[in-house]
Amino acid sequence: MPTRLVRVTEPVQLVESNSVDLSHYVALSHCWGQLADHERFCLFRNNYFRLQESIIFDRLPRTFRDAIAVTRGLGIEYIWIDSLCIIQDDARDWESEASKMEEVFSAAYCTISAASAQSSLDGFLSPRSHRPCVQLQTLESETIYVCPHIDDFHRHVELAEINRRGWVLQERALSRRSIYYTSTQLYWECGEGIQCETLSRLYNSKAAFLGDANFPRSALDYYRDGRLLLVQDLFEKYSALAFTVASDRAVAILGLQKRLARAFKTQAAYACFESYFARSILWMRDREHGAEMKSINQPPGRHIPSWSWLSKVGKIQFMDLTFEKIEWMTGDFQSPFAKQMDVQSGLSTLTSATCTTVLRGLAKDLAMTREELGSFVQFDHEQELDAELFRAVAIGRDKGDETTGSTDESKYH
């Protein structure tokens, strides 16, 4: 359960979850937007007790007012809103609450997604444009009405501004059910599919697992034995999303990482899984979106190792490999994960006693010229290369064709 919630009955007020008789609550997924400090309505240390006494409804941003109105309409007494339920100027509280996102969204009765709002000031219960309609008379003297087709979940939701926000990927995946408010209609998403306000039903097998209450169970069914393909698809998508604060990149995936680690019965840290560590680190800068990947300045007390793509800004891609045909060269490198693992908790933290930030390996010379190095090696950023000083650690190599006895010395570093 989240530490705090907002009670939506009058007077609206901030409450601590352990002090109320809680049955259901709703979670809000929304865009903060590019707002000035005075335009943001947040929980701080200096207004904590005042918001516990009461929150003046009319002073809330429109998106928050609309979310409270919907919560009341659902007959639910509490709502979780990140900016009101996490102390924004308390680093310890922020880190603690941010690590609980799996519990917050998976325990919520439903998630309200303000898909049509680009900031907390916009709201999402706005009047809609008139939908043209043609009235026709059938030969049986029945009247039918024909309207333009407006069911487009991909365009209205998946391509909406809110889904470019880094935090939203795990919010969607971890929610039991979601209600999306778009400019044209409502969409309802759960493990059974997507229901439109027009009464149509949509289904997209590859995208559906993000809306499944039992994520990642249906995703694993879709990917069959390729569970690492699921992780790679999710992480590649996540790496392209935007953050107002770049260092949030390492935090906004913790809930998703924790859920996956528990499903895989392994440890996880820094977007890597202990059971699949060698595969997890075979990532590189996305070739299509060739912007340089620059290191992110982390807040005091947090260290993200350079071998994790969470330490950098930019879209990644994983090497396109047939994993069962690769021999992992575990003798050449040492996994930073400890041998003991807590498979029940699906351990997933930024700093963990079971995972160090040090990756040790046997660095070897590469017999390449500077030109060859530039052709075969994908760097995070452009730089002057000194081929004589360049070293690499072999992670795996092709097993070769066992039927012919031929071997392929291709190695992956």
CSV table of C-alpha atoms in Angstrom, one decimal:
chain,number,residue,atom,x,y,z
A,1,MET,CA,0.0,0.0,0.0
A,2,PRO,CA,1.2,3.6,-0.6
A,3,THR,CA,2.2,5.5,2.5
A,4,ARG,CA,-0.3,8.4,1.8
A,5,LEU,CA,-3.5,8.9,-0.1
A,6,VAL,CA,-5.9,11.8,-0.8
A,7,ARG,CA,-9.4,11.5,0.7
A,8,VAL,CA,-11.8,12.8,-1.9
A,9,THR,CA,-14.8,13.5,0.3
A,10,GLU,CA,-15.2,17.0,1.8
A,11,PRO,CA,-13.0,18.2,3.1
A,12,VAL,CA,-10.4,16.9,0.6
A,13,GLN,CA,-7.3,16.1,2.6
A,14,LEU,CA,-4.0,14.2,2.7
A,15,VAL,CA,-4.2,11.1,4.9
A,16,GLU,CA,-1.7,8.4,6.0
A,17,SER,CA,-2.8,5.0,4.8
A,18,ASN,CA,-2.1,3.3,8.1
A,19,SER,CA,-4.6,5.7,9.8
A,20,VAL,CA,-7.7,4.9,7.7
A,21,ASP,CA,-9.9,1.9,7.1
A,22,LEU,CA,-8.9,1.3,3.5
A,23,SER,CA,-10.8,-0.9,1.1
A,24,HIS,CA,-10.2,0.6,-2.4
A,25,TYR,CA,-8.2,3.5,-3.9
A,26,VAL,CA,-7.6,4.8,-7.4
A,27,ALA,CA,-4.3,5.8,-8.9
A,28,LEU,CA,-3.7,8.7,-11.3
A,29,SER,CA,-1.3,8.5,-14.2
A,30,HIS,CA,-0.7,11.9,-15.7
A,31,CYS,CA,1.8,14.3,-17.3
A,32,TRP,CA,3.3,16.9,-15.0
A,33,GLY,CA,4.1,19.1,-18.0
A,34,GLN,CA,6.7,21.9,-18.4
A,35,LEU,CA,5.3,24.1,-15.6
A,36,ALA,CA,6.8,26.9,-13.6
A,37,ASP,CA,7.3,26.2,-9.9
A,38,HIS,CA,4.4,28.4,-8.9
A,39,GLU,CA,2.1,26.5,-11.2
A,40,ARG,CA,2.8,23.1,-9.6
A,41,PHE,CA,0.7,21.9,-6.7
A,42,CYS,CA,2.9,19.5,-4.7
A,43,LEU,CA,3.4,18.1,-1.3
A,44,PHE,CA,6.4,19.6,0.5
A,45,ARG,CA,7.7,19.4,4.0
A,46,ASN,CA,6.5,22.9,4.8
A,47,ASN,CA,2.8,22.3,3.7
A,48,TYR,CA,2.5,18.6,4.9
A,49,PHE,CA,0.4,19.3,8.0
A,50,ARG,CA,-1.7,22.0,6.2
A,51,LEU,CA,-2.7,19.5,3.5
A,52,GLN,CA,-3.5,16.9,6.2
A,53,GLU,CA,-6.1,19.4,7.6
A,54,SER,CA,-7.6,20.2,4.2
A,55,ILE,CA,-6.9,20.8,0.5
A,56,ILE,CA,-8.9,23.6,-1.1
A,57,PHE,CA,-10.5,21.8,-4.1
A,58,ASP,CA,-10.7,24.9,-6.3
A,59,ARG,CA,-7.0,25.5,-5.9
A,60,LEU,CA,-6.0,22.2,-7.3
A,61,PRO,CA,-4.9,21.9,-11.0
A,62,ARG,CA,-7.7,20.9,-13.4
A,63,THR,CA,-6.3,17.4,-13.9
A,64,PHE,CA,-6.3,16.7,-10.2
A,65,ARG,CA,-9.9,18.1,-9.8
A,66,ASP,CA,-11.1,16.0,-12.7
A,67,ALA,CA,-9.4,12.9,-11.2
A,68,ILE,CA,-11.1,13.5,-7.9
A,69,ALA,CA,-14.5,14.0,-9.7
A,70,VAL,CA,-14.1,10.6,-11.4
A,71,THR,CA,-13.0,8.9,-8.2
A,72,ARG,CA,-16.1,10.2,-6.5
A,73,GLY,CA,-18.2,9.1,-9.4
A,74,LEU,CA,-16.8,5.5,-9.0
A,75,GLY,CA,-17.9,5.6,-5.3
A,76,ILE,CA,-14.3,5.3,-4.1
A,77,GLU,CA,-13.0,7.4,-1.2
A,78,TYR,CA,-9.3,7.6,-1.9
A,79,ILE,CA,-6.9,8.5,-4.7
A,80,TRP,CA,-3.2,8.3,-5.1
A,81,ILE,CA,-1.5,11.2,-6.9
A,82,ASP,CA,2.2,11.2,-7.1
A,83,SER,CA,2.8,14.9,-6.6
A,84,LEU,CA,0.5,15.0,-3.6
A,85,CYS,CA,1.4,11.7,-1.9
A,86,ILE,CA,5.2,11.9,-2.2
A,87,ILE,CA,7.1,14.7,-0.3
A,88,GLN,CA,8.8,16.3,-3.3
A,89,ASP,CA,11.6,18.1,-1.4
A,90,ASP,CA,12.5,15.1,0.8
A,91,ALA,CA,15.1,12.9,-1.0
A,92,ARG,CA,14.7,10.1,1.5
A,93,ASP,CA,10.9,10.0,1.2
A,94,TRP,CA,11.1,10.3,-2.6
A,95,GLU,CA,13.5,7.4,-3.0
A,96,SER,CA,11.4,5.3,-0.6
A,97,GLU,CA,8.1,6.0,-2.2
A,98,ALA,CA,9.4,5.7,-5.8
A,99,SER,CA,10.6,2.2,-5.0
A,100,LYS,CA,7.0,1.2,-4.1
A,101,MET,CA,5.5,1.8,-7.5
A,102,GLU,CA,4.8,-1.9,-8.0
A,103,GLU,CA,2.7,-2.0,-4.9
A,104,VAL,CA,1.0,1.4,-5.5
A,105,PHE,CA,-0.3,0.5,-9.0
A,106,SER,CA,-0.9,-3.2,-8.6
A,107,ALA,CA,-3.0,-2.6,-5.4
A,108,ALA,CA,-5.1,0.2,-6.9
A,109,TYR,CA,-8.7,-0.6,-7.8
A,110,CYS,CA,-8.0,1.0,-11.2
A,111,THR,CA,-5.7,3.6,-12.7
A,112,ILE,CA,-7.1,6.8,-14.3
A,113,SER,CA,-5.0,7.9,-17.2
A,114,ALA,CA,-5.2,11.6,-18.2
A,115,ALA,CA,-4.2,10.7,-21.7
A,116,SER,CA,-5.5,13.9,-23.3
A,117,ALA,CA,-3.8,16.3,-20.9
A,118,GLN,CA,-0.3,17.5,-21.5
A,119,SER,CA,0.1,19.0,-18.1
A,120,SER,CA,-1.6,19.0,-14.7
A,121,LEU,CA,-3.3,22.3,-15.7
A,122,ASP,CA,-5.1,20.9,-18.7
A,123,GLY,CA,-7.7,18.6,-17.2
A,124,PHE,CA,-9.2,15.7,-19.1
A,125,LEU,CA,-13.0,16.2,-18.7
A,126,SER,CA,-13.3,18.8,-21.4
A,127,PRO,CA,-16.2,19.2,-23.9
A,128,ARG,CA,-15.7,17.1,-27.0
A,129,SER,CA,-16.0,18.1,-30.6
A,130,HIS,CA,-19.3,17.3,-32.2
A,131,ARG,CA,-19.3,13.9,-33.9
A,132,PRO,CA,-21.2,14.0,-37.2
A,133,CYS,CA,-23.9,11.5,-37.7
A,134,VAL,CA,-26.1,10.5,-40.7
A,135,GLN,CA,-29.6,9.2,-40.1
A,136,LEU,CA,-30.7,6.5,-42.6
A,137,GLN,CA,-34.0,4.7,-43.1
A,138,THR,CA,-34.0,1.0,-43.9
A,139,LEU,CA,-36.5,-0.8,-46.2
A,140,GLU,CA,-38.1,-2.2,-43.0
A,141,SER,CA,-38.7,1.4,-41.9
A,142,GLU,CA,-36.1,1.2,-39.2
A,143,THR,CA,-33.8,4.1,-38.4
A,144,ILE,CA,-30.1,3.6,-38.2
A,145,TYR,CA,-27.4,6.1,-37.5
A,146,VAL,CA,-23.9,6.1,-39.1
A,147,CYS,CA,-21.0,7.9,-37.5
A,148,PRO,CA,-17.3,8.2,-38.5
A,149,HIS,CA,-15.1,5.5,-37.0
A,150,ILE,CA,-13.1,6.9,-34.1
A,151,ASP,CA,-11.7,3.8,-32.4
A,152,ASP,CA,-7.9,4.2,-32.5
A,153,PHE,CA,-6.3,3.2,-29.2
A,154,HIS,CA,-2.8,3.3,-30.8
A,155,ARG,CA,-3.1,6.9,-31.9
A,156,HIS,CA,-5.2,8.2,-29.0
A,157,VAL,CA,-3.4,6.5,-26.2
A,158,GLU,CA,-0.1,4.8,-27.2
A,159,LEU,CA,1.1,7.8,-29.2
A,160,ALA,CA,-0.2,10.3,-26.8
A,161,GLU,CA,2.1,12.7,-24.9
A,162,ILE,CA,1.6,10.8,-21.7
A,163,ASN,CA,3.1,7.7,-23.1
A,164,ARG,CA,6.3,9.5,-24.0
A,165,ARG,CA,6.8,10.0,-20.3
A,166,GLY,CA,9.2,7.5,-18.7
A,167,TRP,CA,7.2,6.8,-15.6
A,168,VAL,CA,4.1,5.7,-17.5
A,169,LEU,CA,5.4,2.4,-19.0
A,170,GLN,CA,5.5,0.7,-15.6
A,171,GLU,CA,2.3,2.4,-14.5
A,172,ARG,CA,0.5,0.8,-17.3
A,173,ALA,CA,2.2,-2.6,-17.0
A,174,LEU,CA,1.6,-2.8,-13.2
A,175,SER,CA,-2.0,-1.6,-13.2
A,176,ARG,CA,-4.8,-4.1,-12.8
A,177,ARG,CA,-7.1,-2.1,-15.0
A,178,SER,CA,-6.9,1.4,-16.6
A,179,ILE,CA,-9.4,4.0,-17.8
A,180,TYR,CA,-8.0,6.3,-20.5
A,181,TYR,CA,-9.5,9.7,-21.0
A,182,THR,CA,-8.8,10.9,-24.5
A,183,SER,CA,-10.2,13.9,-26.5
A,184,THR,CA,-12.6,11.6,-28.4
A,185,GLN,CA,-13.7,8.9,-26.0
A,186,LEU,CA,-12.9,6.7,-23.1
A,187,TYR,CA,-10.9,3.4,-23.4
A,188,TRP,CA,-11.0,0.7,-20.8
A,189,GLU,CA,-8.0,-1.7,-20.6
A,190,CYS,CA,-7.5,-4.8,-18.6
A,191,GLY,CA,-6.3,-8.4,-19.1
A,192,GLU,CA,-9.4,-9.2,-21.2
A,193,GLY,CA,-8.5,-6.5,-23.8
A,194,ILE,CA,-9.6,-2.9,-24.6
A,195,GLN,CA,-13.2,-1.8,-24.6
A,196,CYS,CA,-14.1,1.5,-26.3
A,197,GLU,CA,-16.8,3.9,-25.2
A,198,THR,CA,-18.4,3.2,-28.6
A,199,LEU,CA,-18.9,-0.4,-27.4
A,200,SER,CA,-16.3,-1.7,-29.8
A,201,ARG,CA,-13.6,-4.1,-28.5
A,202,LEU,CA,-10.0,-4.0,-29.6
A,203,TYR,CA,-7.2,-6.4,-29.1
A,204,ASN,CA,-3.5,-6.2,-29.9
A,205,SER,CA,-1.6,-9.3,-28.8
A,206,LYS,CA,1.8,-7.7,-28.6
A,207,ALA,CA,0.6,-4.6,-26.8
A,208,ALA,CA,-2.0,-6.3,-24.7
A,209,PHE,CA,0.3,-7.7,-22.0
A,210,LEU,CA,1.1,-4.1,-20.8
A,211,GLY,CA,-2.6,-3.8,-19.7
A,212,ASP,CA,-2.8,-7.3,-18.2
A,213,ALA,CA,-3.4,-7.4,-14.5
A,214,ASN,CA,-1.2,-10.5,-14.3
A,215,PHE,CA,1.7,-9.0,-16.1
A,216,PRO,CA,4.1,-10.6,-17.2
A,217,ARG,CA,2.2,-13.9,-17.4
A,218,SER,CA,0.4,-13.2,-20.7
A,219,ALA,CA,3.6,-11.6,-22.0
A,220,LEU,CA,5.5,-14.8,-21.3
A,221,ASP,CA,2.8,-16.7,-23.2
A,222,TYR,CA,3.2,-14.4,-26.1
A,223,TYR,CA,7.0,-14.6,-26.2
A,224,ARG,CA,6.9,-18.3,-25.3
A,225,ASP,CA,10.4,-19.4,-24.5
A,226,GLY,CA,11.9,-16.0,-25.4
A,227,ARG,CA,11.5,-14.2,-22.1
A,228,LEU,CA,14.6,-12.2,-22.7
A,229,LEU,CA,13.0,-10.9,-25.9
A,230,LEU,CA,10.2,-9.5,-23.7
A,231,VAL,CA,12.8,-7.8,-21.5
A,232,GLN,CA,14.7,-6.4,-24.5
A,233,ASP,CA,11.5,-5.1,-26.1
A,234,LEU,CA,10.4,-3.4,-22.9
A,235,PHE,CA,13.8,-1.9,-22.1
A,236,GLU,CA,14.4,-0.7,-25.6
A,237,LYS,CA,11.0,1.1,-25.5
A,238,TYR,CA,11.7,2.5,-22.1
A,239,SER,CA,15.1,3.8,-23.0
A,240,ALA,CA,13.4,6.1,-25.7
A,241,LEU,CA,11.1,7.7,-23.2
A,242,ALA,CA,11.5,11.2,-21.8
A,243,PHE,CA,12.2,12.4,-18.2
A,244,THR,CA,11.9,15.9,-16.8
A,245,VAL,CA,14.7,14.9,-14.4
A,246,ALA,CA,17.2,12.7,-16.2
A,247,SER,CA,18.2,10.8,-13.1
A,248,ASP,CA,14.7,9.4,-12.7
A,249,ARG,CA,15.5,7.0,-15.5
A,250,ALA,CA,17.1,4.6,-13.0
A,251,VAL,CA,14.1,4.8,-10.6
A,252,ALA,CA,11.1,4.8,-12.9
A,253,ILE,CA,11.7,1.2,-13.9
A,254,LEU,CA,12.1,-0.3,-10.4
A,255,GLY,CA,8.6,-1.5,-10.1
A,256,LEU,CA,8.6,-3.2,-13.5
A,257,GLN,CA,12.1,-4.7,-12.8
A,258,LYS,CA,10.9,-6.1,-9.5
A,259,ARG,CA,7.8,-7.7,-11.0
A,260,LEU,CA,9.9,-9.3,-13.8
A,261,ALA,CA,12.6,-10.5,-11.3
A,262,ARG,CA,9.9,-12.3,-9.2
A,263,ALA,CA,8.4,-13.9,-12.3
A,264,PHE,CA,11.9,-15.1,-13.5
A,265,LYS,CA,12.8,-16.2,-9.9
A,266,THR,CA,16.1,-14.3,-10.0
A,267,GLN,CA,17.7,-11.1,-8.7
A,268,ALA,CA,17.7,-7.8,-10.6
A,269,ALA,CA,19.5,-4.6,-10.3
A,270,TYR,CA,20.5,-1.8,-12.8
A,271,ALA,CA,18.2,-3.2,-15.5
A,272,CYS,CA,20.1,-6.5,-15.4
A,273,PHE,CA,19.0,-10.0,-14.2
A,274,GLU,CA,21.3,-12.3,-12.4
A,275,SER,CA,20.2,-15.4,-14.3
A,276,TYR,CA,20.7,-13.7,-17.7
A,277,PHE,CA,23.4,-11.2,-16.8
A,278,ALA,CA,25.6,-11.9,-19.9
A,279,ARG,CA,22.6,-11.2,-22.2
A,280,SER,CA,21.6,-8.2,-20.1
A,281,ILE,CA,24.8,-6.2,-20.8
A,282,LEU,CA,24.9,-6.8,-24.5
A,283,TRP,CA,23.3,-3.5,-25.3
A,284,MET,CA,24.5,-0.6,-27.4
A,285,ARG,CA,23.5,2.9,-28.6
A,286,ASP,CA,20.6,2.6,-31.0
A,287,ARG,CA,21.9,2.8,-34.6
A,288,GLU,CA,18.8,4.5,-36.0
A,289,HIS,CA,18.6,7.2,-33.4
A,290,GLY,CA,22.3,7.9,-33.4
A,291,ALA,CA,22.4,10.7,-30.7
A,292,GLU,CA,25.3,10.3,-28.3
A,293,MET,CA,24.6,8.7,-25.0
A,294,LYS,CA,25.8,11.0,-22.3
A,295,SER,CA,26.3,10.1,-18.7
A,296,ILE,CA,23.6,11.2,-16.2
A,297,ASN,CA,24.5,13.1,-13.1
A,298,GLN,CA,23.1,11.1,-10.2
A,299,PRO,CA,21.9,12.7,-7.0
A,300,PRO,CA,24.1,12.3,-3.9
A,301,GLY,CA,24.3,8.8,-2.5
A,302,ARG,CA,23.2,7.1,-5.7
A,303,HIS,CA,25.6,5.4,-8.0
A,304,ILE,CA,24.7,3.7,-11.3
A,305,PRO,CA,27.5,1.6,-12.9
A,306,SER,CA,28.6,2.6,-16.3
A,307,TRP,CA,27.9,-0.9,-17.7
A,308,SER,CA,24.2,-0.2,-17.1
A,309,TRP,CA,22.4,1.8,-19.8
A,310,LEU,CA,20.4,3.4,-16.9
A,311,SER,CA,23.5,5.5,-16.3
A,312,LYS,CA,23.1,7.3,-19.6
A,313,VAL,CA,20.6,9.3,-21.7
A,314,GLY,CA,19.5,7.9,-25.0
A,315,LYS,CA,17.8,5.0,-26.8
A,316,ILE,CA,19.4,1.6,-26.7
A,317,GLN,CA,19.2,-1.6,-28.7
A,318,PHE,CA,20.2,-5.1,-27.8
A,319,MET,CA,22.5,-7.1,-30.0
A,320,ASP,CA,20.4,-9.3,-32.4
A,321,LEU,CA,21.6,-12.7,-31.3
A,322,THR,CA,20.3,-16.3,-31.3
A,323,PHE,CA,21.0,-17.0,-27.7
A,324,GLU,CA,20.9,-20.8,-27.8
A,325,LYS,CA,23.7,-20.7,-30.3
A,326,ILE,CA,26.0,-18.7,-28.0
A,327,GLU,CA,28.5,-20.1,-25.6
A,328,TRP,CA,28.8,-17.6,-22.7
A,329,MET,CA,32.4,-17.1,-21.7
A,330,THR,CA,31.8,-16.9,-18.0
A,331,GLY,CA,35.4,-17.6,-17.3
A,332,ASP,CA,36.4,-14.2,-18.8
A,333,PHE,CA,34.2,-12.1,-16.6
A,334,GLN,CA,32.6,-12.1,-13.1
A,335,SER,CA,29.0,-11.3,-12.6
A,336,PRO,CA,28.5,-8.5,-10.0
A,337,PHE,CA,25.6,-10.5,-8.4
A,338,ALA,CA,26.2,-12.6,-5.3
A,339,LYS,CA,25.5,-16.3,-5.6
A,340,GLN,CA,22.7,-16.2,-3.0
A,341,MET,CA,19.4,-14.9,-4.2
A,342,ASP,CA,16.0,-14.1,-2.7
A,343,VAL,CA,13.7,-15.5,-5.3
A,344,GLN,CA,10.6,-14.8,-3.3
A,345,SER,CA,11.1,-11.0,-3.0
A,346,GLY,CA,12.4,-10.6,-6.5
A,347,LEU,CA,15.0,-8.3,-5.0
A,348,SER,CA,15.1,-5.0,-7.0
A,349,THR,CA,16.9,-2.0,-5.6
A,350,LEU,CA,19.3,0.7,-6.7
A,351,THR,CA,21.8,-0.2,-4.1
A,352,SER,CA,21.9,-3.8,-2.9
A,353,ALA,CA,24.2,-5.9,-0.8
A,354,THR,CA,23.7,-8.7,-3.3
A,355,CYS,CA,24.9,-6.7,-6.3
A,356,THR,CA,28.0,-4.6,-6.5
A,357,THR,CA,28.6,-1.9,-9.1
A,358,VAL,CA,31.9,-3.4,-10.0
A,359,LEU,CA,32.1,-5.6,-13.1
A,360,ARG,CA,35.3,-7.6,-13.4
A,361,GLY,CA,36.6,-9.1,-16.6
A,362,LEU,CA,39.7,-10.3,-18.5
A,363,ALA,CA,40.5,-7.3,-20.8
A,364,LYS,CA,42.2,-8.4,-24.0
A,365,ASP,CA,43.9,-6.5,-26.8
A,366,LEU,CA,42.0,-6.2,-30.1
A,367,ALA,CA,44.1,-6.7,-33.2
A,368,MET,CA,42.3,-3.9,-35.1
A,369,THR,CA,43.4,-0.7,-36.8
A,370,ARG,CA,41.7,2.6,-35.8
A,371,GLU,CA,39.5,2.4,-39.0
A,372,GLU,CA,38.5,-1.2,-38.3
A,373,LEU,CA,37.7,-0.3,-34.7
A,374,GLY,CA,35.4,2.5,-35.8
A,375,SER,CA,33.6,0.1,-38.2
A,376,PHE,CA,33.0,-2.8,-35.7
A,377,VAL,CA,32.6,-1.0,-32.4
A,378,GLN,CA,29.5,1.0,-31.4
A,379,PHE,CA,30.5,3.7,-28.9
A,380,ASP,CA,28.1,5.6,-26.6
A,381,HIS,CA,29.6,8.9,-27.9
A,382,GLU,CA,32.0,10.0,-30.6
A,383,GLN,CA,35.6,10.2,-29.4
A,384,GLU,CA,39.2,10.0,-30.6
A,385,LEU,CA,40.2,6.4,-30.6
A,386,ASP,CA,43.6,5.0,-29.7
A,387,ALA,CA,43.5,1.5,-31.1
A,388,GLU,CA,46.6,0.5,-29.3
A,389,LEU,CA,45.1,1.3,-25.9
A,390,PHE,CA,41.7,-0.2,-26.6
A,391,ARG,CA,40.7,-3.3,-24.6
A,392,ALA,CA,37.6,-5.5,-24.6
A,393,VAL,CA,36.1,-8.3,-22.5
A,394,ALA,CA,34.6,-11.3,-24.3
A,395,ILE,CA,31.1,-12.1,-23.1
A,396,GLY,CA,30.2,-14.8,-25.5
A,397,ARG,CA,31.0,-16.5,-28.8
A,398,ASP,CA,29.2,-18.5,-31.4
A,399,LYS,CA,29.0,-22.2,-30.8
A,400,GLY,CA,29.3,-22.9,-34.6
A,401,ASP,CA,27.6,-25.5,-36.7
A,402,GLU,CA,27.5,-28.7,-34.7
A,403,THR,CA,26.2,-30.7,-37.7
A,404,THR,CA,29.2,-29.9,-39.9
A,405,GLY,CA,31.8,-29.5,-37.1
A,406,SER,CA,32.7,-26.0,-38.3
A,407,THR,CA,33.3,-23.3,-35.7
A,408,ASP,CA,32.8,-19.6,-35.9
A,409,GLU,CA,35.1,-17.5,-33.8
A,410,SER,CA,32.7,-14.5,-33.7
A,411,LYS,CA,32.8,-13.0,-30.2
A,412,TYR,CA,30.5,-10.5,-28.5
A,413,HIS,CA,32.1,-7.8,-26.3
